[in-house]
Amino acid sequence: MIYFFDGTNDGFLTAFLCSYYDANAQFACDKTQLSIGQECITVKTDAETAHKAKERFLQLDGDCLGELDLLLRSGEENKSQIAYRYMKLISDYKRPVRGMLANEDVLQAANCIQRVTVELHRLRGFIRFMESESGALYAPFSPDHDICDLLLPHFRARLPKHPFVLHDIVRKKAAVYDGAHSFTAPLDRAEIALSANEEEWQKLWKRYYDSVNIPSRERLKQMRGYMPVRYWKFLPERVPK
């Protein structure tokens, strides 16, 4: 049986309890091509059921709900099934299983979580803001994983007096800080009127990059390792391609 849920943590936990006695359960939050003879059920999120599941999982492993959140943020196609297999092991063993890396399900989950956290760490350094006419800062980016709101605390701490918008153009959503409050909202596309100084700021940033770059000692392979090519289109500094 394939259990479809709405992609939220509560939706997953509701579906998890619904599938508890199904040894062949498969989880999905998107449309999945069914094989002949396969059955599916769409599980409606129930806050009370999800709360019961949360309480039980916290008794078994105090950190597993945070891991579940990261797994469901992954951009990997089979993230829902990876999350299900991992949480099912915790339920079966009735204790934390993250150290059981010889188990394929645990290893898959660990690798998936690592990819999300690594991108989160990278984007804290790779995000580039542009100044609008109003003084608010705008930064478009296209992350592999759904981490837009997880970046908010970092930039809010770094820019406490500056309103800003982090625009995930892949998922068409934005994380917004208005100078006092932060929130997320759908955002298909944005038309930003840049400030008169923005072009000069970008020229200054490029000049800085040129001053620290040594053309005769370029290490493109190493550079791509530190700064993946998929992020380059949002960086104003001159990066060789």
Coordinates of N, CA and C in Angstrom, one line a residue:
M1 N 0.8 -1.2 0.0 CA 0.0 0.0 0.0 C 0.9 1.2 0.0
I2 N 0.5 2.2 -0.8 CA 1.2 3.5 -0.9 C 0.4 4.5 -0.1
Y3 N 1.0 5.2 0.9 CA 0.3 6.1 1.7 C 0.8 7.5 1.3
F4 N -0.2 8.3 0.7 CA 0.1 9.7 0.3 C -0.2 10.6 1.5
F5 N 0.6 11.6 1.7 CA 0.4 12.6 2.7 C 0.7 13.9 2.2
D6 N 0.4 15.0 2.9 CA 0.5 16.3 2.4 C 2.0 16.9 2.4
G7 N 2.9 16.2 2.8 CA 4.3 16.6 2.8 C 4.7 17.3 4.1
T8 N 3.8 17.5 5.0 CA 4.1 18.1 6.3 C 4.6 17.1 7.3
N9 N 5.2 17.6 8.4 CA 5.6 16.6 9.5 C 4.4 16.0 10.1
D10 N 3.4 16.7 10.4 CA 2.2 16.2 11.0 C 1.5 15.2 10.0
G11 N 1.5 15.5 8.7 CA 0.9 14.6 7.8 C 1.7 13.3 7.7
F12 N 3.0 13.4 7.8 CA 3.8 12.1 7.8 C 3.5 11.3 9.0
L13 N 3.5 11.9 10.2 CA 3.2 11.2 11.5 C 1.8 10.6 11.5
T14 N 0.8 11.3 10.9 CA -0.5 10.7 10.8 C -0.5 9.5 10.0
A15 N 0.2 9.6 8.8 CA 0.3 8.4 7.9 C 1.1 7.3 8.5
F16 N 2.1 7.6 9.3 CA 2.9 6.6 10.0 C 2.0 5.7 10.9
L17 N 1.2 6.3 11.7 CA 0.3 5.6 12.6 C -0.7 4.8 11.8
C18 N -1.2 5.3 10.7 CA -2.2 4.6 9.8 C -1.6 3.4 9.2
S19 N -0.3 3.4 8.9 CA 0.4 2.3 8.2 C 1.2 1.4 9.2
Y20 N 1.0 1.6 10.5 CA 1.8 0.9 11.5 C 1.9 -0.6 11.3
Y21 N 0.8 -1.2 11.0 CA 0.8 -2.7 10.8 C 0.9 -3.2 9.4
D22 N 1.3 -2.3 8.5 CA 1.5 -2.6 7.1 C 3.0 -2.9 6.9
A23 N 3.4 -4.1 6.8 CA 4.8 -4.4 6.6 C 5.4 -4.0 5.3
N24 N 4.5 -3.7 4.3 CA 5.0 -3.3 3.0 C 4.6 -1.9 2.6
A25 N 4.5 -1.1 3.6 CA 4.1 0.3 3.4 C 5.1 1.1 2.6
Q26 N 4.6 2.0 1.7 CA 5.4 2.9 1.0 C 4.8 4.3 1.2
F27 N 5.7 5.3 1.3 CA 5.3 6.6 1.6 C 5.6 7.6 0.4
A28 N 4.7 8.5 0.2 CA 5.0 9.5 -0.9 C 4.1 10.7 -0.6
C29 N 4.7 11.9 -0.9 CA 4.0 13.1 -0.8 C 3.7 13.8 -2.1
D30 N 4.1 13.1 -3.2 CA 3.8 13.6 -4.5 C 3.2 12.5 -5.3
K31 N 2.8 12.9 -6.5 CA 2.2 11.9 -7.4 C 3.2 10.8 -7.8
T32 N 2.8 9.6 -7.6 CA 3.7 8.5 -7.9 C 3.1 7.5 -8.9
Q33 N 3.8 7.1 -9.9 CA 3.3 6.2 -10.8 C 3.1 4.8 -10.2
L34 N 1.8 4.3 -10.2 CA 1.5 3.1 -9.5 C 1.7 1.9 -10.5
S35 N 2.2 0.8 -9.9 CA 2.3 -0.4 -10.7 C 1.0 -1.1 -10.8
I36 N 0.8 -2.1 -11.7 CA -0.4 -2.8 -11.8 C -0.7 -3.5 -10.5
G37 N -1.9 -3.4 -9.9 CA -2.2 -4.1 -8.7 C -1.9 -3.3 -7.4
Q38 N -1.1 -2.2 -7.5 CA -0.8 -1.5 -6.3 C -2.0 -0.7 -5.9
E39 N -2.1 -0.6 -4.6 CA -3.2 0.2 -4.0 C -2.6 1.4 -3.3
C40 N -3.4 2.5 -3.1 CA -2.9 3.7 -2.4 C -4.0 4.2 -1.6
I41 N -3.6 5.0 -0.6 CA -4.6 5.7 0.2 C -4.0 7.1 0.5
T42 N -4.9 8.1 0.5 CA -4.5 9.4 0.8 C -4.9 9.7 2.2
V43 N -3.9 10.0 3.1 CA -4.1 10.2 4.5 C -4.3 11.6 4.8
K44 N -5.4 11.9 5.4 CA -5.7 13.3 5.8 C -5.0 13.6 7.1
T45 N -4.3 14.7 7.2 CA -3.5 15.1 8.4 C -4.5 15.3 9.6
D46 N -4.1 14.7 10.7 CA -4.9 14.9 11.9 C -3.9 15.3 13.0
A47 N -4.1 16.5 13.5 CA -3.2 17.1 14.5 C -3.1 16.2 15.8
E48 N -4.3 15.7 16.2 CA -4.3 14.9 17.5 C -3.5 13.6 17.3
T49 N -3.7 12.9 16.2 CA -3.0 11.7 15.9 C -1.5 12.0 15.8
A50 N -1.1 13.1 15.1 CA 0.3 13.4 14.9 C 0.9 13.7 16.3
H51 N 0.2 14.4 17.2 CA 0.7 14.7 18.5 C 1.0 13.4 19.3
K52 N 0.1 12.5 19.2 CA 0.4 11.2 19.9 C 1.7 10.5 19.4
A53 N 1.8 10.6 18.0 CA 3.0 10.0 17.5 C 4.3 10.8 17.9
K54 N 4.2 12.1 18.0 CA 5.3 12.9 18.4 C 5.7 12.5 19.9
E55 N 4.7 12.4 20.7 CA 5.0 12.1 22.1 C 5.7 10.7 22.2
R56 N 5.3 9.8 21.5 CA 5.9 8.4 21.5 C 7.3 8.5 21.0
F57 N 7.5 9.1 19.9 CA 8.9 9.2 19.3 C 9.8 9.9 20.2
L58 N 9.4 11.0 20.9 CA 10.2 11.7 21.8 C 10.6 10.8 23.0
Q59 N 9.8 9.9 23.4 CA 10.2 8.9 24.4 C 11.3 8.0 23.9
L60 N 11.2 7.6 22.6 CA 12.2 6.7 22.1 C 13.5 7.3 21.7
D61 N 13.4 8.6 21.2 CA 14.6 9.3 20.7 C 14.3 10.7 20.7
G62 N 14.9 11.5 21.6 CA 14.6 12.9 21.7 C 15.0 13.8 20.5
D63 N 15.9 13.2 19.6 CA 16.3 14.0 18.5 C 15.7 13.6 17.2
C64 N 14.9 12.5 17.2 CA 14.5 12.0 15.9 C 13.5 12.9 15.1
L65 N 12.7 13.7 15.9 CA 11.8 14.6 15.2 C 12.5 15.7 14.4
G66 N 13.6 16.1 14.9 CA 14.4 17.1 14.2 C 15.0 16.5 12.9
E67 N 15.4 15.2 13.1 CA 15.9 14.5 11.9 C 14.8 14.3 10.9
L68 N 13.6 14.0 11.3 CA 12.5 13.8 10.4 C 12.2 15.1 9.6
D69 N 12.3 16.2 10.3 CA 12.1 17.5 9.7 C 13.1 17.7 8.5
L70 N 14.4 17.4 8.8 CA 15.4 17.6 7.8 C 15.2 16.6 6.6
L71 N 14.8 15.4 6.9 CA 14.5 14.4 5.9 C 13.4 14.8 4.9
L72 N 12.3 15.4 5.5 CA 11.2 15.8 4.7 C 11.5 17.1 3.9
R73 N 12.6 17.8 4.3 CA 13.0 19.0 3.6 C 13.9 18.7 2.4
S74 N 14.3 17.4 2.3 CA 15.2 17.0 1.3 C 14.6 17.2 -0.1
G75 N 15.4 17.4 -1.1 CA 14.9 17.5 -2.5 C 15.0 16.2 -3.2
E76 N 15.4 15.1 -2.5 CA 15.5 13.8 -3.1 C 14.1 13.2 -3.4
E77 N 14.0 12.5 -4.5 CA 12.7 12.0 -4.9 C 12.1 11.1 -3.9
N78 N 12.9 10.2 -3.3 CA 12.4 9.2 -2.4 C 12.5 9.5 -1.0
K79 N 12.5 10.8 -0.7 CA 12.8 11.3 0.7 C 11.7 10.7 1.7
S80 N 10.4 10.6 1.2 CA 9.4 10.1 2.1 C 9.6 8.7 2.6
Q81 N 10.0 7.9 1.6 CA 10.3 6.5 1.9 C 11.5 6.3 2.8
I82 N 12.5 7.1 2.6 CA 13.7 7.1 3.4 C 13.3 7.5 4.8
A83 N 12.5 8.5 5.0 CA 12.1 8.9 6.3 C 11.3 7.8 7.0
Y84 N 10.4 7.2 6.2 CA 9.5 6.2 6.8 C 10.4 5.0 7.3
R85 N 11.3 4.5 6.5 CA 12.1 3.4 6.9 C 13.0 3.7 8.1
Y86 N 13.4 4.9 8.2 CA 14.2 5.3 9.4 C 13.4 5.4 10.6
M87 N 12.2 6.0 10.5 CA 11.4 6.2 11.7 C 10.8 4.8 12.1
K88 N 10.6 3.9 11.1 CA 10.1 2.6 11.5 C 11.1 1.8 12.3
L89 N 12.4 2.0 11.9 CA 13.4 1.3 12.7 C 13.4 1.8 14.2
I90 N 13.3 3.1 14.4 CA 13.3 3.6 15.7 C 12.1 3.0 16.5
S91 N 10.9 2.9 15.8 CA 9.7 2.3 16.4 C 9.9 0.9 16.7
D92 N 10.6 0.1 15.8 CA 10.8 -1.3 16.0 C 11.8 -1.6 17.1
Y93 N 12.9 -0.8 17.1 CA 14.0 -1.1 18.1 C 13.7 -0.4 19.5
K94 N 12.7 0.6 19.4 CA 12.3 1.3 20.6 C 13.5 2.1 21.3
R95 N 14.4 2.6 20.4 CA 15.6 3.4 20.9 C 16.2 4.1 19.7
P96 N 17.1 5.0 19.9 CA 17.8 5.6 18.8 C 18.6 4.6 17.9
V97 N 18.6 4.8 16.6 CA 19.3 3.9 15.7 C 20.3 4.6 14.9
R98 N 20.6 5.9 15.1 CA 21.4 6.6 14.1 C 22.9 6.1 14.1
G99 N 23.3 5.4 15.1 CA 24.6 4.8 15.1 C 24.7 3.5 14.3
M100 N 23.6 3.0 13.9 CA 23.6 1.7 13.2 C 23.9 1.9 11.7
L101 N 25.0 2.4 11.3 CA 25.3 2.8 9.9 C 25.5 1.6 9.0
A102 N 25.6 0.4 9.6 CA 25.7 -0.8 8.8 C 24.4 -1.1 8.2
N103 N 23.3 -0.6 8.8 CA 22.0 -0.8 8.3 C 21.7 0.2 7.1
E104 N 21.3 -0.3 5.9 CA 21.2 0.5 4.8 C 20.2 1.6 4.9
D105 N 19.1 1.4 5.7 CA 18.0 2.4 5.9 C 18.6 3.5 6.7
V106 N 19.4 3.2 7.7 CA 20.0 4.2 8.6 C 21.0 5.0 7.8
L107 N 21.8 4.3 7.0 CA 22.8 5.0 6.2 C 22.2 6.0 5.2
Q108 N 21.2 5.5 4.5 CA 20.5 6.4 3.6 C 19.9 7.7 4.3
A109 N 19.3 7.5 5.4 CA 18.8 8.6 6.2 C 19.9 9.6 6.6
A110 N 21.0 9.0 7.1 CA 22.2 9.8 7.5 C 22.7 10.6 6.4
N111 N 22.9 10.0 5.2 CA 23.4 10.7 4.0 C 22.4 11.8 3.6
C112 N 21.2 11.5 3.6 CA 20.2 12.5 3.2 C 20.2 13.7 4.1
I113 N 20.2 13.5 5.4 CA 20.3 14.5 6.4 C 21.6 15.4 6.2
Q114 N 22.7 14.7 6.0 CA 23.9 15.4 5.7 C 23.9 16.3 4.5
R115 N 23.3 15.9 3.5 CA 23.2 16.7 2.3 C 22.4 18.0 2.5
V116 N 21.3 17.9 3.4 CA 20.5 19.0 3.7 C 21.3 20.0 4.6
T117 N 22.0 19.5 5.6 CA 22.7 20.4 6.5 C 23.9 21.0 5.8
V118 N 24.6 20.3 4.9 CA 25.7 20.8 4.2 C 25.3 22.0 3.3
E119 N 24.2 21.9 2.6 CA 23.7 23.0 1.8 C 23.3 24.2 2.7
L120 N 22.7 23.9 3.8 CA 22.3 25.0 4.7 C 23.6 25.7 5.2
H121 N 24.6 25.0 5.5 CA 25.9 25.7 5.9 C 26.5 26.5 4.7
R122 N 26.5 25.9 3.5 CA 27.0 26.6 2.4 C 26.3 27.9 2.1
L123 N 25.0 27.8 2.1 CA 24.2 29.0 1.7 C 24.3 30.1 2.7
R124 N 24.7 29.9 3.9 CA 24.9 31.0 4.8 C 26.1 31.8 4.4
G125 N 26.9 31.2 3.6 CA 28.0 32.0 3.0 C 27.9 32.4 1.6
F126 N 27.1 31.7 0.8 CA 26.9 32.0 -0.6 C 25.8 32.9 -1.0
I127 N 24.9 33.1 0.0 CA 23.8 34.1 -0.3 C 24.3 35.5 -0.6
R128 N 23.8 36.1 -1.7 CA 24.2 37.5 -2.0 C 23.0 38.3 -2.0
F129 N 23.0 39.4 -1.2 CA 21.8 40.3 -1.2 C 22.0 41.5 -2.2
M130 N 20.9 42.0 -2.7 CA 20.9 43.2 -3.5 C 20.0 44.2 -2.8
E131 N 20.4 45.4 -2.8 CA 19.7 46.5 -2.1 C 18.6 47.1 -3.0
S132 N 17.4 47.2 -2.5 CA 16.3 47.8 -3.2 C 16.2 49.3 -2.9
E133 N 15.4 50.0 -3.7 CA 15.2 51.4 -3.5 C 14.7 51.7 -2.1
S134 N 14.0 50.8 -1.5 CA 13.4 51.1 -0.2 C 14.5 50.8 0.9
G135 N 15.6 50.2 0.6 CA 16.6 49.9 1.5 C 16.5 48.4 2.0
A136 N 15.4 47.7 1.7 CA 15.3 46.3 2.0 C 16.3 45.5 1.1
L137 N 16.7 44.4 1.6 CA 17.6 43.5 0.9 C 16.9 42.3 0.3
Y138 N 17.3 42.0 -0.9 CA 16.7 40.9 -1.7 C 17.7 39.9 -2.2
A139 N 17.5 38.6 -1.9 CA 18.4 37.6 -2.3 C 17.7 36.4 -3.0
P140 N 17.8 36.2 -4.3 CA 17.2 35.0 -4.9 C 18.2 33.9 -4.9
F141 N 17.7 32.7 -4.7 CA 18.6 31.5 -4.7 C 17.8 30.3 -5.1
S142 N 18.4 29.2 -5.5 CA 17.7 28.0 -5.9 C 18.3 26.8 -5.2
P143 N 17.9 26.5 -4.0 CA 18.5 25.4 -3.2 C 18.0 24.1 -3.7
D144 N 18.8 23.1 -3.4 CA 18.3 21.7 -3.8 C 17.3 21.2 -2.8
H145 N 17.3 21.8 -1.6 CA 16.4 21.4 -0.5 C 15.6 22.5 0.0
D146 N 14.5 22.2 0.7 CA 13.6 23.2 1.2 C 14.1 23.8 2.6
I147 N 15.0 24.7 2.5 CA 15.7 25.2 3.7 C 15.5 26.8 3.8
C148 N 14.6 27.3 3.1 CA 14.5 28.8 3.1 C 14.3 29.4 4.5
D149 N 13.3 28.8 5.2 CA 13.1 29.3 6.5 C 14.1 29.0 7.5
L150 N 14.9 28.0 7.3 CA 16.0 27.6 8.2 C 17.2 28.6 8.1
L151 N 17.2 29.4 7.0 CA 18.3 30.4 6.9 C 17.9 31.7 7.6
L152 N 16.6 31.9 8.0 CA 16.2 33.1 8.6 C 16.9 33.5 9.9
P153 N 17.1 32.6 10.8 CA 17.7 33.0 12.1 C 19.2 33.5 11.9
H154 N 19.9 32.9 11.0 CA 21.3 33.3 10.7 C 21.3 34.7 10.2
F155 N 20.5 35.0 9.2 CA 20.6 36.4 8.6 C 19.9 37.4 9.5
R156 N 18.9 37.0 10.2 CA 18.3 37.9 11.2 C 19.3 38.3 12.2
A157 N 20.1 37.4 12.7 CA 21.2 37.7 13.7 C 22.3 38.6 13.1
R158 N 22.6 38.4 11.8 CA 23.6 39.1 11.1 C 23.1 40.5 10.7
L159 N 21.8 40.6 10.4 CA 21.3 41.9 9.9 C 20.0 42.3 10.7
P160 N 20.2 42.5 12.0 CA 19.1 42.8 12.8 C 18.3 44.0 12.5
K161 N 18.9 45.0 11.8 CA 18.2 46.3 11.5 C 17.8 46.4 10.1
H162 N 18.1 45.4 9.3 CA 17.8 45.5 7.8 C 16.7 44.5 7.4
P163 N 15.6 45.0 6.9 CA 14.6 44.1 6.3 C 15.2 43.3 5.1
F164 N 14.8 42.1 5.0 CA 15.3 41.3 3.8 C 14.4 40.2 3.4
V165 N 14.6 39.8 2.2 CA 13.8 38.7 1.6 C 14.7 37.7 1.0
L166 N 14.5 36.4 1.4 CA 15.2 35.3 0.9 C 14.2 34.6 -0.1
H167 N 14.5 34.6 -1.4 CA 13.5 34.1 -2.3 C 14.0 32.8 -2.9
D168 N 13.3 31.7 -2.6 CA 13.6 30.4 -3.2 C 12.8 30.3 -4.5
I169 N 13.5 30.5 -5.6 CA 12.8 30.6 -6.9 C 12.4 29.2 -7.4
V170 N 12.9 28.2 -6.8 CA 12.5 26.8 -7.3 C 11.2 26.5 -6.7
R171 N 11.0 26.7 -5.4 CA 9.7 26.3 -4.7 C 8.8 27.5 -4.7
K172 N 9.2 28.6 -5.2 CA 8.3 29.8 -5.3 C 7.8 30.2 -3.9
K173 N 8.7 30.4 -3.0 CA 8.4 30.8 -1.6 C 9.5 31.8 -1.2
A174 N 9.2 32.5 -0.1 CA 10.2 33.4 0.4 C 10.1 33.4 2.0
A175 N 11.3 33.7 2.5 CA 11.4 33.9 3.9 C 11.7 35.4 4.1
V176 N 10.9 36.1 4.9 CA 10.9 37.5 5.0 C 11.2 38.0 6.4
Y177 N 12.0 39.0 6.5 CA 12.2 39.7 7.8 C 11.9 41.1 7.6
D178 N 10.9 41.7 8.4 CA 10.5 43.1 8.1 C 11.2 44.1 9.1
G179 N 12.2 43.6 9.8 CA 12.9 44.5 10.8 C 12.5 44.2 12.2
A180 N 11.4 43.4 12.3 CA 10.9 43.1 13.7 C 10.4 41.7 13.7
H181 N 9.7 41.2 12.7 CA 9.1 39.9 12.6 C 9.6 39.1 11.4
S182 N 9.6 37.8 11.5 CA 10.0 37.0 10.3 C 8.9 36.0 10.0
F183 N 8.7 35.7 8.7 CA 7.7 34.8 8.3 C 8.0 34.2 6.9
T184 N 7.3 33.2 6.5 CA 7.5 32.7 5.2 C 6.1 32.9 4.4
A185 N 6.2 33.0 3.1 CA 5.0 33.3 2.3 C 5.3 32.8 0.9
P186 N 4.2 32.4 0.1 CA 4.4 32.1 -1.3 C 4.9 33.3 -2.1
L187 N 5.8 33.1 -3.0 CA 6.3 34.2 -3.9 C 6.7 33.6 -5.2
D188 N 5.8 33.8 -6.2 CA 6.1 33.2 -7.5 C 7.3 33.9 -8.1
R189 N 7.3 35.2 -8.3 CA 8.4 36.0 -8.8 C 8.4 37.4 -8.2
A190 N 9.5 38.0 -8.3 CA 9.6 39.3 -7.7 C 10.2 40.3 -8.7
E191 N 9.7 41.5 -8.7 CA 10.3 42.6 -9.5 C 10.8 43.6 -8.5
I192 N 12.1 43.7 -8.5 CA 12.8 44.5 -7.5 C 13.4 45.7 -8.2
A193 N 13.1 46.9 -7.7 CA 13.7 48.1 -8.1 C 15.0 48.4 -7.3
L194 N 16.1 48.2 -7.9 CA 17.4 48.3 -7.1 C 17.8 49.7 -6.8
S195 N 18.5 49.9 -5.8 CA 18.9 51.2 -5.4 C 20.0 51.7 -6.3
A196 N 20.2 53.0 -6.3 CA 21.2 53.6 -7.2 C 22.6 53.2 -6.9
N197 N 22.8 52.8 -5.6 CA 24.1 52.3 -5.2 C 24.4 50.9 -5.4
E198 N 23.4 50.1 -5.8 CA 23.6 48.6 -5.9 C 24.6 48.3 -6.9
E199 N 24.6 48.9 -8.1 CA 25.5 48.5 -9.1 C 26.9 48.9 -8.7
E200 N 27.1 50.0 -8.0 CA 28.4 50.3 -7.5 C 28.9 49.3 -6.4
W201 N 28.0 48.8 -5.6 CA 28.3 47.8 -4.6 C 28.8 46.6 -5.2
Q202 N 28.1 46.2 -6.3 CA 28.5 44.9 -7.0 C 29.9 45.1 -7.7
K203 N 30.1 46.3 -8.3 CA 31.4 46.5 -8.9 C 32.5 46.5 -7.8
L204 N 32.2 47.0 -6.6 CA 33.2 47.0 -5.5 C 33.5 45.6 -5.1
W205 N 32.4 44.7 -5.0 CA 32.6 43.3 -4.6 C 33.4 42.6 -5.7
K206 N 33.2 42.8 -7.0 CA 34.0 42.2 -8.0 C 35.4 42.6 -7.9
R207 N 35.6 43.9 -7.6 CA 37.0 44.4 -7.5 C 37.7 43.7 -6.4
Y208 N 37.0 43.5 -5.3 CA 37.6 42.8 -4.1 C 38.0 41.4 -4.5
Y209 N 37.1 40.7 -5.3 CA 37.4 39.4 -5.7 C 38.6 39.3 -6.6
D210 N 38.7 40.3 -7.5 CA 39.9 40.3 -8.4 C 41.2 40.6 -7.7
S211 N 41.1 41.4 -6.6 CA 42.3 41.7 -5.8 C 42.8 40.5 -5.0
V212 N 42.0 39.6 -4.6 CA 42.4 38.5 -3.9 C 42.7 37.2 -4.7
N213 N 42.2 37.3 -6.0 CA 42.4 36.2 -6.9 C 43.7 36.2 -7.5
I214 N 44.4 35.0 -7.7 CA 45.6 34.9 -8.3 C 45.5 34.1 -9.6
P215 N 45.3 34.7 -10.8 CA 45.0 34.0 -12.0 C 46.0 32.8 -12.3
S216 N 47.2 33.0 -12.0 CA 48.2 32.0 -12.3 C 48.1 30.8 -11.4
R217 N 47.3 30.9 -10.3 CA 47.2 29.8 -9.4 C 45.7 29.4 -9.2
E218 N 45.0 29.4 -10.3 CA 43.6 29.0 -10.2 C 43.5 27.5 -10.0
R219 N 42.6 27.1 -9.1 CA 42.3 25.7 -8.8 C 40.8 25.5 -9.0
L220 N 40.4 25.3 -10.3 CA 39.0 25.3 -10.6 C 38.3 24.1 -9.9
K221 N 39.0 22.9 -9.9 CA 38.4 21.8 -9.3 C 38.1 22.0 -7.8
Q222 N 39.1 22.6 -7.1 CA 38.9 22.9 -5.7 C 37.9 24.0 -5.5
M223 N 37.8 25.0 -6.4 CA 36.8 26.0 -6.3 C 35.4 25.4 -6.4
R224 N 35.2 24.5 -7.4 CA 33.9 23.9 -7.5 C 33.5 23.1 -6.3
G225 N 34.5 22.5 -5.6 CA 34.2 21.8 -4.4 C 33.7 22.7 -3.3
Y226 N 34.4 23.9 -3.2 CA 34.0 24.8 -2.1 C 32.7 25.6 -2.5
M227 N 32.6 25.9 -3.8 CA 31.5 26.7 -4.3 C 30.9 26.0 -5.5
P228 N 29.9 25.1 -5.3 CA 29.3 24.4 -6.4 C 28.8 25.3 -7.5
V229 N 29.0 24.8 -8.7 CA 28.6 25.6 -9.9 C 27.2 26.1 -9.9
R230 N 26.3 25.3 -9.4 CA 24.9 25.6 -9.5 C 24.6 26.9 -8.7
Y231 N 25.5 27.3 -7.8 CA 25.2 28.6 -7.1 C 25.8 29.8 -7.7
W232 N 26.7 29.6 -8.7 CA 27.4 30.7 -9.3 C 26.6 31.8 -9.9
K233 N 25.4 31.4 -10.5 CA 24.6 32.4 -11.2 C 24.1 33.5 -10.3
F234 N 24.1 33.3 -9.0 CA 23.6 34.3 -8.1 C 24.7 35.1 -7.4
L235 N 26.0 34.8 -7.8 CA 27.1 35.5 -7.2 C 27.6 36.6 -8.1
P236 N 27.8 37.8 -7.7 CA 28.2 38.9 -8.6 C 29.7 38.8 -8.8
E237 N 30.5 38.2 -8.0 CA 31.9 38.2 -8.2 C 32.3 37.4 -9.5
R238 N 33.4 37.7 -10.0 CA 33.8 37.1 -11.2 C 34.4 35.7 -10.9
V239 N 33.6 34.7 -11.4 CA 34.0 33.3 -11.2 C 34.3 32.6 -12.5
P240 N 35.4 32.0 -12.8 CA 35.7 31.4 -14.0 C 34.8 30.2 -14.2
K241 N 34.3 30.0 -15.5 CA 33.4 28.9 -15.7 C 34.1 27.8 -16.5

